[in-house]
């Protein structure tokens, strides 16, 4: 494909995408296919001779679309939202075109510097404490990770390194292995499974703290676990507090948990994957009170802030905690931040090696906008993801983004109100943002049957959760284009299916 064909096909593709998104309501939200549907529809090997663009686009409609779950259909109410906006789509085209791999400042200065500035913009939108911002010379700063799971893992690994070094400095004879087998991390029993997974990958124990009646982690339960574990010779080093749990969007009590972490010298990481976006609205910012106690904080603009996947925003108060844990500098990745010479040459590399080392000892590198983000993350490579933030923040403005969040919360309350009006149903957790947990009063079996009917009918799509021993239906306001009429229609449909289920139960 040459550039003139790209111009033509690019315009066709933009039309295809706009048609897809404009017409998405007409597509069944959940596909009819069975596992393995796709393999028989495409050749077993790649074509020897090139196919045409038309053939491929036709096959998208014939082969791909029948197997797509349409997350941006306004009748999609499952999981949590995943962001989708036109400015982000356009920025992603540019990101693909520039196609840089911004592992270091020198690898593409704009990629690094825009990310640092966007993370400061976003941090200011959330009114994060100054300590988390990079500014010009700050010790903190933000980085875009691929996912909240990655952010939790990065935080856990950094905390692990920090505690191991601290204990080894105090007792030089202690081996890393001896320390690691005693390390223990904590999260509430409502935390996302990615927290437990971070423990598995990081080779440390994770303990679930029983949440209270509102599904929140409280001080007393955490303190009790810490005391018990310390008495047994274990070493508490890491706590994950969740703001907006996956099951029911509950909030751990940061103002209680935070001071305990400070007192015990334990790293506090906040996972606000979904709820974090709402903190740009003054009326929801109080949910973040206590963030000042945290060492790291993360949420996903790719969930609810109109920045398409992937864009998970993570801040740390001390960037040296990450860099100290993950920094390795092979010669081929070294550079000088003011390098205007021949970066590939050995001479230049050796010069910059010395420059780099002297900067480290002077404590003057990795400050402000001059950052090598490869030290802040697990992979080496990274895309120019901040372009999506820049386009979205500028084209919506903070007011536009706030209006978007508010609309979703309003729709969730509208649905909650409808549920309250039908005495056959109950609301199962406080509705704070865009998620409503509800169920038919009655057995789990009854609710499992209802969900089965809902998802078999494929007019709307929901997923369930367990709250304690109850099987609960979750309705999350997801699509950018969802309106009151969709929510009302969904509720009517659920009510009809509930009538069928209750009738079947009687027969
Ligand atoms: N944490 C919470 C509270 C979540 O709700 C989710 C996903 O919904 C995650 C973590 C995982 O997010 P990611 O897919 O970005 O790893």
Coordinates of C-alpha atoms and ligand atoms in Angstrom, one line a residue:
X1 CA 0.0 0.0 0.0
X2 CA 1.5 3.3 -1.0
X3 CA 0.6 6.7 0.4
X4 CA -2.0 7.6 -2.2
X5 CA -3.8 4.3 -1.6
X6 CA -3.4 4.8 2.1
X7 CA -5.2 8.2 1.8
X8 CA -8.1 6.5 -0.1
X9 CA -8.3 3.5 2.2
X10 CA -7.9 5.6 5.3
X11 CA -10.9 7.6 4.4
X12 CA -12.9 4.5 3.7
X13 CA -11.8 3.1 7.0
X14 CA -12.9 6.2 8.9
X15 CA -16.3 5.9 7.2
X16 CA -16.4 2.2 8.1
X17 CA -15.7 3.0 11.7
X18 CA -18.1 5.9 11.9
X19 CA -20.8 3.7 10.3
X20 CA -20.0 1.0 12.8
X21 CA -20.3 3.2 15.8
X22 CA -23.4 5.1 14.5
X23 CA -25.2 1.9 13.7
X24 CA -24.0 -0.2 16.7
X25 CA -27.4 -0.1 18.4
X26 CA -28.8 -2.1 15.5
X27 CA -26.3 -4.9 16.1
X28 CA -27.0 -7.7 18.6
X29 CA -25.0 -6.8 21.7
X30 CA -23.7 -10.3 22.3
X31 CA -22.8 -12.7 19.5
X32 CA -24.4 -16.0 18.6
X33 CA -21.2 -17.9 17.8
X34 CA -19.9 -21.0 19.6
X35 CA -16.3 -21.5 20.6
X36 CA -14.2 -22.3 17.6
X37 CA -16.5 -20.6 15.2
X38 CA -13.7 -18.6 13.4
X39 CA -11.1 -21.2 12.4
X40 CA -13.2 -22.8 9.7
X41 CA -14.0 -19.4 8.2
X42 CA -10.4 -18.4 7.4
X43 CA -7.6 -20.2 5.6
X44 CA -5.2 -22.3 7.6
X45 CA -2.1 -20.4 6.5
X46 CA -1.3 -16.8 5.5
X47 CA -1.8 -16.0 1.8
X48 CA 1.2 -16.4 -0.4
X49 CA 0.0 -13.6 -2.7
X50 CA -1.4 -10.3 -1.3
X51 CA -5.2 -10.0 -0.7
X52 CA -7.0 -6.8 -1.5
X53 CA -8.2 -4.2 1.0
X54 CA -11.8 -4.7 -0.3
X55 CA -11.5 -8.5 0.5
X56 CA -10.3 -7.8 3.9
X57 CA -13.0 -5.2 4.7
X58 CA -15.6 -7.6 3.4
X59 CA -14.3 -10.3 5.7
X60 CA -14.4 -8.0 8.7
X61 CA -18.2 -7.9 8.2
X62 CA -18.5 -11.6 7.3
X63 CA -16.1 -13.2 9.7
X64 CA -15.1 -10.8 12.5
X65 CA -18.3 -8.9 13.3
X66 CA -20.4 -12.0 13.9
X67 CA -18.0 -12.9 16.7
X68 CA -17.8 -9.4 18.3
X69 CA -19.3 -8.5 21.6
X70 CA -20.3 -4.9 21.0
X71 CA -19.0 -3.1 24.1
X72 CA -20.1 0.2 22.8
X73 CA -23.7 -0.8 22.1
X74 CA -25.9 1.3 24.5
X75 CA -27.4 -2.0 25.7
X76 CA -24.1 -3.3 26.9
X77 CA -24.2 -3.1 30.7
X78 CA -21.6 -5.7 31.7
X79 CA -18.3 -5.5 33.6
X80 CA -17.2 -1.8 33.8
X81 CA -17.1 0.6 30.8
X82 CA -14.2 0.7 28.4
X83 CA -13.7 4.1 26.9
X84 CA -14.4 5.0 23.3
X85 CA -14.3 8.5 21.8
X86 CA -13.5 9.9 18.4
X87 CA -10.6 12.1 19.5
X88 CA -8.9 9.1 21.1
X89 CA -9.4 7.1 17.9
X90 CA -7.9 9.9 15.8
X91 CA -4.9 10.2 18.2
X92 CA -4.3 6.5 18.0
X93 CA -3.9 6.8 14.2
X94 CA -1.3 9.4 14.8
X95 CA 0.4 7.3 17.5
X96 CA 0.6 4.4 15.0
X97 CA 2.0 6.7 12.3
X98 CA 4.7 8.2 14.5
X99 CA 5.3 4.6 15.7
X100 CA 8.0 5.4 18.2
X101 CA 9.0 3.2 21.1
X102 CA 9.5 5.7 23.9
X103 CA 11.5 3.7 26.4
X104 CA 13.8 6.6 27.1
X105 CA 13.7 10.4 26.8
X106 CA 16.1 10.3 23.9
X107 CA 14.1 7.5 22.1
X108 CA 11.5 10.1 21.4
X109 CA 11.5 13.2 23.6
X110 CA 8.0 14.3 22.8
X111 CA 6.6 10.9 23.8
X112 CA 8.2 11.2 27.2
X113 CA 7.6 14.8 27.9
X114 CA 3.9 14.8 26.8
X115 CA 3.3 11.9 29.0
X116 CA 4.8 13.6 32.0
X117 CA 2.8 16.8 31.4
X118 CA -0.5 14.9 30.7
X119 CA -0.1 13.0 33.9
X120 CA 0.4 16.3 35.7
X121 CA -2.7 17.7 34.0
X122 CA -4.7 14.6 35.0
X123 CA -3.3 14.7 38.5
X124 CA -4.4 18.3 38.8
X125 CA -7.9 17.5 37.5
X126 CA -8.1 15.0 40.3
X127 CA -6.6 17.4 42.8
X128 CA -3.9 14.9 43.7
X129 CA -1.5 16.2 46.4
X130 CA 1.5 18.1 44.9
X131 CA 3.8 15.3 46.0
X132 CA 2.4 13.0 43.2
X133 CA 3.1 15.5 40.4
X134 CA 6.3 15.7 38.5
X135 CA 6.2 19.5 38.0
X136 CA 9.7 20.7 37.0
X137 CA 11.7 19.3 39.8
X138 CA 9.3 17.1 41.8
X139 CA 10.2 13.8 43.4
X140 CA 6.9 12.2 42.3
X141 CA 5.3 11.8 39.0
X142 CA 3.0 9.9 36.8
X143 CA 3.4 7.1 34.2
X144 CA 1.0 5.5 31.8
X145 CA 0.8 1.7 32.4
X146 CA -1.1 -0.7 30.2
X147 CA -3.5 -1.8 32.9
X148 CA -4.4 -1.5 36.6
X149 CA -3.1 -5.1 37.1
X150 CA 0.3 -4.0 35.8
X151 CA 0.2 -0.9 38.1
X152 CA -0.5 -3.1 41.2
X153 CA 2.3 -5.5 40.2
X154 CA 4.8 -2.6 39.6
X155 CA 3.9 -1.1 43.0
X156 CA 4.1 -4.5 44.8
X157 CA 7.5 -5.2 43.2
X158 CA 8.8 -1.7 44.1
X159 CA 7.6 -2.1 47.7
X160 CA 9.2 -5.5 47.9
X161 CA 12.5 -4.2 46.8
X162 CA 12.3 -1.3 49.2
X163 CA 11.6 -3.4 52.2
X164 CA 14.2 -6.0 51.3
X165 CA 16.9 -3.3 51.0
X166 CA 15.8 -1.6 54.2
X167 CA 16.1 -4.8 56.2
X168 CA 19.3 -5.9 54.5
X169 CA 20.8 -2.5 55.4
X170 CA 19.9 -3.0 59.0
X171 CA 21.0 -6.7 59.1
X172 CA 23.5 -7.3 56.2
X173 CA 23.5 -11.0 56.9
X174 CA 19.9 -11.4 55.8
X175 CA 19.3 -13.0 52.4
X176 CA 16.6 -11.8 50.1
X177 CA 15.1 -15.3 50.2
X178 CA 14.9 -15.2 54.0
X179 CA 13.1 -11.9 53.9
X180 CA 10.8 -12.7 51.1
X181 CA 9.3 -15.8 52.7
X182 CA 8.2 -13.6 55.6
X183 CA 6.7 -10.7 53.5
X184 CA 3.0 -10.3 53.6
X185 CA 0.7 -8.0 51.7
X186 CA -3.0 -7.1 52.4
X187 CA -6.1 -6.1 50.5
X188 CA -9.8 -6.3 51.3
X189 CA -11.7 -9.5 50.5
X190 CA -13.4 -7.4 47.7
X191 CA -10.2 -6.5 45.9
X192 CA -9.8 -7.3 42.2
X193 CA -8.2 -10.7 41.5
X194 CA -5.3 -8.8 39.9
X195 CA -4.1 -8.1 43.5
X196 CA -3.9 -11.7 44.4
X197 CA -2.1 -12.3 41.1
X198 CA 0.4 -9.6 41.8
X199 CA 1.2 -11.6 45.0
X200 CA 1.6 -14.8 43.0
X201 CA 3.9 -13.2 40.5
X202 CA 5.8 -11.3 43.1
X203 CA 6.3 -14.4 45.2
X204 CA 4.7 -13.0 48.4
X205 CA 1.7 -13.9 50.5
X206 CA -1.4 -11.8 50.1
X207 CA -4.0 -11.8 52.8
X208 CA -7.6 -10.8 52.4
X209 CA -9.0 -8.5 55.1
X210 CA -12.7 -9.1 55.8
X211 CA -14.7 -6.1 54.6
X212 CA -17.5 -4.5 56.7
X213 CA -21.2 -4.4 56.0
X214 CA -20.7 -1.9 53.2
X215 CA -17.9 -4.0 51.6
X216 CA -15.2 -1.7 52.8
X217 CA -11.9 -2.4 54.4
X218 CA -11.7 -0.8 57.8
X219 CA -8.9 0.0 60.3
X220 CA -9.8 -2.5 63.0
X221 CA -9.7 -5.5 60.7
X222 CA -6.5 -4.4 59.0
X223 CA -4.8 -3.6 62.3
X224 CA -5.8 -7.0 63.8
X225 CA -4.3 -8.9 60.8
X226 CA -1.1 -6.8 61.0
X227 CA -0.7 -7.5 64.8
X228 CA -1.4 -11.2 64.4
X229 CA 1.1 -11.5 61.5
X230 CA 3.8 -9.5 63.2
X231 CA 3.4 -11.7 66.3
X232 CA 4.1 -14.7 64.1
X233 CA 7.3 -13.2 62.8
X234 CA 5.9 -12.1 59.4
X235 CA 6.8 -8.8 57.8
X236 CA 3.8 -6.7 56.6
X237 CA 5.1 -4.5 53.7
X238 CA 2.2 -3.7 51.2
X239 CA -1.5 -2.8 51.4
X240 CA -3.8 -2.3 48.4
X241 CA -6.9 -0.2 49.1
X242 CA -9.6 -0.3 46.5
X243 CA -11.7 2.7 45.6
X244 CA -14.6 1.4 43.6
X245 CA -14.5 -2.4 43.9
X246 CA -15.3 -4.5 40.8
X247 CA -18.2 -6.4 42.4
X248 CA -20.2 -3.5 43.9
X249 CA -18.1 -0.3 43.6
X250 CA -17.5 -0.1 47.4
X251 CA -14.8 2.1 48.8
X252 CA -12.2 1.1 51.4
X253 CA -11.9 3.5 54.2
X254 CA -8.7 5.4 53.2
X255 CA -8.8 7.8 56.1
X256 CA -8.6 4.9 58.5
X257 CA -6.3 2.6 56.5
X258 CA -3.9 5.3 55.4
X259 CA -2.6 6.3 58.9
X260 CA -2.1 2.7 59.8
X261 CA 0.1 2.2 56.7
X262 CA 2.1 5.3 57.6
X263 CA 2.5 4.1 61.2
X264 CA 3.6 0.6 60.2
X265 CA 5.9 1.9 57.4
X266 CA 3.9 -0.2 54.9
X267 CA 3.6 0.8 51.2
X268 CA 0.0 1.9 50.5
X269 CA -1.2 1.4 46.9
X270 CA -4.6 2.6 45.8
X271 CA -6.5 0.8 43.0
X272 CA -9.3 3.1 41.7
X273 CA -9.4 1.4 38.3
X274 CA -13.0 2.4 37.5
X275 CA -14.0 5.0 40.1
X276 CA -10.9 7.1 39.6
X277 CA -12.3 9.0 36.6
X278 CA -15.2 10.3 38.7
X279 CA -12.8 12.2 41.1
X280 CA -12.5 14.9 38.4
X281 CA -15.9 16.0 39.6
X282 CA -15.8 18.1 42.8
X283 CA -18.9 16.3 44.2
X284 CA -17.0 12.9 44.0
X285 CA -13.5 14.1 45.0
X286 CA -14.2 13.3 48.7
X287 CA -14.0 9.6 47.8
X288 CA -10.3 10.1 47.3
X289 CA -9.7 11.8 50.6
X290 CA -6.8 10.0 52.3
X291 CA -4.8 9.7 49.0
X292 CA -2.2 11.7 50.8
X293 CA -1.2 8.6 52.8
X294 CA -0.6 6.6 49.7
X295 CA 2.8 5.8 48.1
X296 CA 1.2 5.0 44.7
X297 CA -2.2 5.6 43.1
X298 CA -3.7 4.2 39.9
X299 CA -6.9 4.4 37.8
X300 CA -7.9 3.7 34.3
X301 CA -8.8 6.6 32.0
X302 CA -9.4 3.8 29.5
X303 CA -12.4 2.8 31.6
X304 CA -14.4 5.9 32.1
X305 CA -12.5 9.0 30.9
X306 CA -13.0 8.6 27.1
X307 CA -9.4 7.6 26.4
X308 CA -9.5 4.3 24.5
X309 CA -7.7 1.3 25.9
X310 CA -4.8 1.1 26.9
X311 CA -4.2 4.0 29.3
X312 CA -3.8 3.2 33.0
X313 CA -2.6 6.2 35.0
X314 CA -0.3 5.6 37.9
X315 CA 1.4 8.1 40.2
X316 CA 4.1 7.6 42.8
X317 CA 5.2 10.0 45.4
X318 CA 8.8 9.0 45.0
X319 CA 9.9 8.1 41.6
X320 CA 13.2 6.8 43.0
X321 CA 11.1 3.9 44.6
X322 CA 10.3 2.7 41.1
X323 CA 13.6 3.5 39.4
X324 CA 15.5 2.0 42.3
X325 CA 13.7 -1.2 41.9
X326 CA 13.7 -1.6 38.1
X327 CA 16.7 0.2 36.8
X328 CA 19.1 -1.7 34.6
X329 CA 21.2 0.1 32.1
X330 CA 22.7 -1.9 29.3
X331 CA 25.1 0.0 27.1
X332 CA 22.8 -0.1 24.1
X333 CA 20.0 1.7 25.9
X334 CA 22.2 4.5 27.4
X335 CA 22.0 8.0 26.1
X336 CA 22.6 11.5 27.1
X337 CA 19.7 13.7 27.7
X338 CA 21.3 16.5 25.8
X339 CA 22.7 14.2 23.2
X340 CA 22.8 16.0 19.9
X341 CA 25.7 14.0 18.5
X342 CA 25.8 10.4 17.1
X343 CA 23.8 8.4 19.5
X344 CA 24.7 5.1 18.0
X345 CA 28.5 5.4 18.2
X346 CA 30.4 3.6 20.9
X347 CA 32.3 6.8 21.7
X348 CA 29.1 8.7 22.3
X349 CA 27.7 5.8 24.3
X350 CA 30.8 5.7 26.5
X351 CA 30.7 9.4 27.0
X352 CA 27.1 9.3 28.0
X353 CA 27.7 6.3 30.2
X354 CA 30.1 8.5 32.2
X355 CA 27.7 11.5 32.0
X356 CA 24.8 9.2 33.2
X357 CA 26.8 7.8 36.1
X358 CA 27.8 11.3 37.3
X359 CA 24.2 12.4 37.0
X360 CA 23.1 9.5 39.2
X361 CA 25.6 10.3 41.8
X362 CA 24.7 13.9 41.7
X363 CA 21.1 12.9 42.1
X364 CA 20.2 15.2 39.2
X365 CA 18.8 12.9 36.6
X366 CA 15.2 11.6 36.2
X367 CA 13.8 14.9 37.2
X368 CA 10.9 16.9 35.8
X369 CA 10.4 16.2 32.2
X370 CA 13.6 14.2 31.6
X371 CA 12.6 10.7 32.4
X372 CA 13.4 7.3 31.1
X373 CA 10.0 5.6 31.5
X374 CA 11.4 2.1 30.9
X375 CA 12.5 2.2 34.6
X376 CA 8.9 2.8 35.7
X377 CA 7.3 -0.3 34.0
X378 CA 7.7 -4.0 33.3
X379 CA 8.2 -4.0 29.5
X380 CA 10.9 -2.0 27.6
X381 CA 8.7 -0.8 24.7
X382 CA 6.0 1.7 25.1
X383 CA 3.6 3.5 22.7
X384 CA 2.9 7.2 22.5
X385 CA -0.2 6.8 24.6
X386 CA -0.3 10.3 26.0
X387 CA -1.4 11.6 22.5
X388 CA -4.8 10.1 23.3
X389 CA -5.0 11.9 26.6
X390 CA -4.0 15.2 25.0
X391 CA -6.6 15.0 22.2
X392 CA -9.3 13.9 24.6
X393 CA -8.6 16.4 27.3
X394 CA -8.4 19.3 24.8
X395 CA -11.4 18.3 22.7
X396 CA -13.8 17.6 25.7
X397 CA -12.3 20.0 28.2
X398 CA -12.6 19.3 31.9
X399 CA -16.2 20.4 31.8
X400 CA -17.1 18.0 29.0
X401 CA -15.5 15.1 30.9
X402 CA -17.3 16.1 34.1
X403 CA -20.6 16.2 32.2
X404 CA -19.9 12.8 30.8
X405 CA -19.3 11.2 34.2
X406 CA -22.3 13.0 35.7
X407 CA -24.6 11.7 33.0
X408 CA -23.5 8.1 33.7
X409 CA -24.0 8.5 37.4
X410 CA -27.5 10.1 36.8
X411 CA -28.5 7.1 34.6
X412 CA -27.3 4.6 37.3
X413 CA -29.5 6.4 39.9
X414 CA -32.4 6.4 37.4
X415 CA -32.1 2.6 37.1
X416 CA -31.7 2.3 40.9
X417 CA -35.0 4.2 41.2
X418 CA -36.8 1.9 38.8
X419 CA -35.6 -1.1 40.7
X420 CA -36.8 0.4 44.0
X421 CA -40.3 0.8 42.5
X422 CA -40.7 -3.0 41.8
X423 CA -41.2 -4.8 45.2
X424 CA -40.0 -8.1 43.7
X425 CA -36.4 -6.7 43.5
X426 CA -33.8 -5.4 46.0
X427 CA -30.8 -3.2 45.6
X428 CA -27.8 -5.0 47.1
X429 CA -25.1 -2.2 47.6
X430 CA -25.1 1.5 47.8
X431 CA -25.1 3.2 44.4
X432 CA -22.4 5.8 44.4
X433 CA -21.3 6.0 40.7
X434 CA -22.4 4.2 37.6
X435 CA -22.9 0.6 38.9
X436 CA -26.2 -0.8 40.3
X437 CA -26.1 -4.2 42.1
X438 CA -29.6 -5.7 42.3
X439 CA -31.5 -9.0 42.5
X440 CA -34.8 -10.6 42.8
X441 CA -35.8 -11.2 46.4
X442 CA -35.4 -14.9 46.7
X443 CA -32.9 -17.7 46.1
X444 CA -29.6 -17.6 44.2
X445 CA -31.1 -20.1 41.8
X446 CA -33.9 -17.7 40.9
X447 CA -31.4 -15.0 40.1
X448 CA -29.1 -17.3 38.2
X449 CA -32.1 -18.3 36.1
X450 CA -33.0 -14.6 35.5
X451 CA -29.5 -13.8 34.4
X452 CA -29.4 -16.9 32.1
X453 CA -32.6 -15.6 30.4
X454 CA -31.3 -12.1 30.1
X455 CA -28.1 -13.1 28.5
X456 CA -29.7 -15.8 26.3
X457 CA -32.1 -13.2 24.9
X458 CA -29.1 -11.1 24.0
X459 CA -31.0 -7.8 24.0
X460 CA -28.8 -6.5 26.8
X461 CA -25.7 -7.9 28.3
X462 CA -25.0 -8.1 32.1
X463 CA -22.5 -10.0 34.3
X464 CA -23.1 -11.1 37.9
X465 CA -21.1 -11.0 41.1
X466 CA -21.2 -12.6 44.5
X467 CA -21.8 -10.3 47.5
X468 CA -21.1 -12.5 50.5
X469 CA -23.3 -15.6 49.7
X470 CA -25.7 -13.8 47.4
X471 CA -25.7 -14.1 43.6
X472 CA -26.2 -10.6 42.4
X473 CA -26.8 -8.9 39.0
X474 CA -24.7 -5.9 38.1
X475 CA -25.8 -3.2 35.7
X476 CA -23.0 -0.9 34.8
X477 CA -23.6 2.2 32.7
X478 CA -21.1 1.6 30.0
X479 CA -21.6 3.1 26.5
X480 CA -20.7 6.6 25.6
X481 CA -24.1 6.9 23.8
X482 CA -26.3 5.3 26.4
X483 CA -29.4 7.4 27.3
X484 CA -32.3 7.3 29.7
X485 CA -34.4 5.5 27.0
X486 CA -31.9 2.6 26.8
X487 CA -31.9 2.2 30.6
X488 CA -35.7 2.2 30.7
X489 CA -36.0 -0.2 27.9
X490 CA -33.4 -2.5 29.6
X491 CA -35.4 -2.4 32.8
X492 CA -38.7 -3.2 31.1
X493 CA -37.0 -6.2 29.5
X494 CA -35.5 -7.4 32.8
X495 CA -39.0 -7.0 34.5
X496 CA -40.6 -9.1 31.7
X497 CA -38.0 -11.9 32.1
X498 CA -38.4 -11.7 35.9
X499 CA -42.1 -12.3 35.4
X500 CA -41.3 -15.4 33.3
X501 CA -38.8 -16.7 35.8
X502 CA -41.1 -16.3 38.7
X503 CA -43.9 -18.0 36.8
X504 CA -41.7 -20.9 35.8
X505 CA -40.6 -21.3 39.5
X506 CA -44.3 -21.6 40.5
X507 CA -45.1 -24.2 37.8
Ligands
LIG1 N1 -9.0 -3.2 39.7 C1 -10.3 -3.0 39.7 C2 -11.0 -2.4 40.9 C3 -11.0 -3.3 38.6 O1 -12.4 -3.1 38.6 C4 -10.4 -3.9 37.5 C5 -11.1 -4.3 36.3 O2 -12.3 -4.0 36.1 C6 -9.0 -4.1 37.6 C7 -8.3 -3.8 38.7 C8 -8.2 -4.7 36.4 O3 -8.1 -3.7 35.4 P1 -7.1 -3.9 34.2 O4 -7.8 -4.7 33.2 O5 -6.8 -2.5 33.8 O6 -5.9 -4.7 34.7

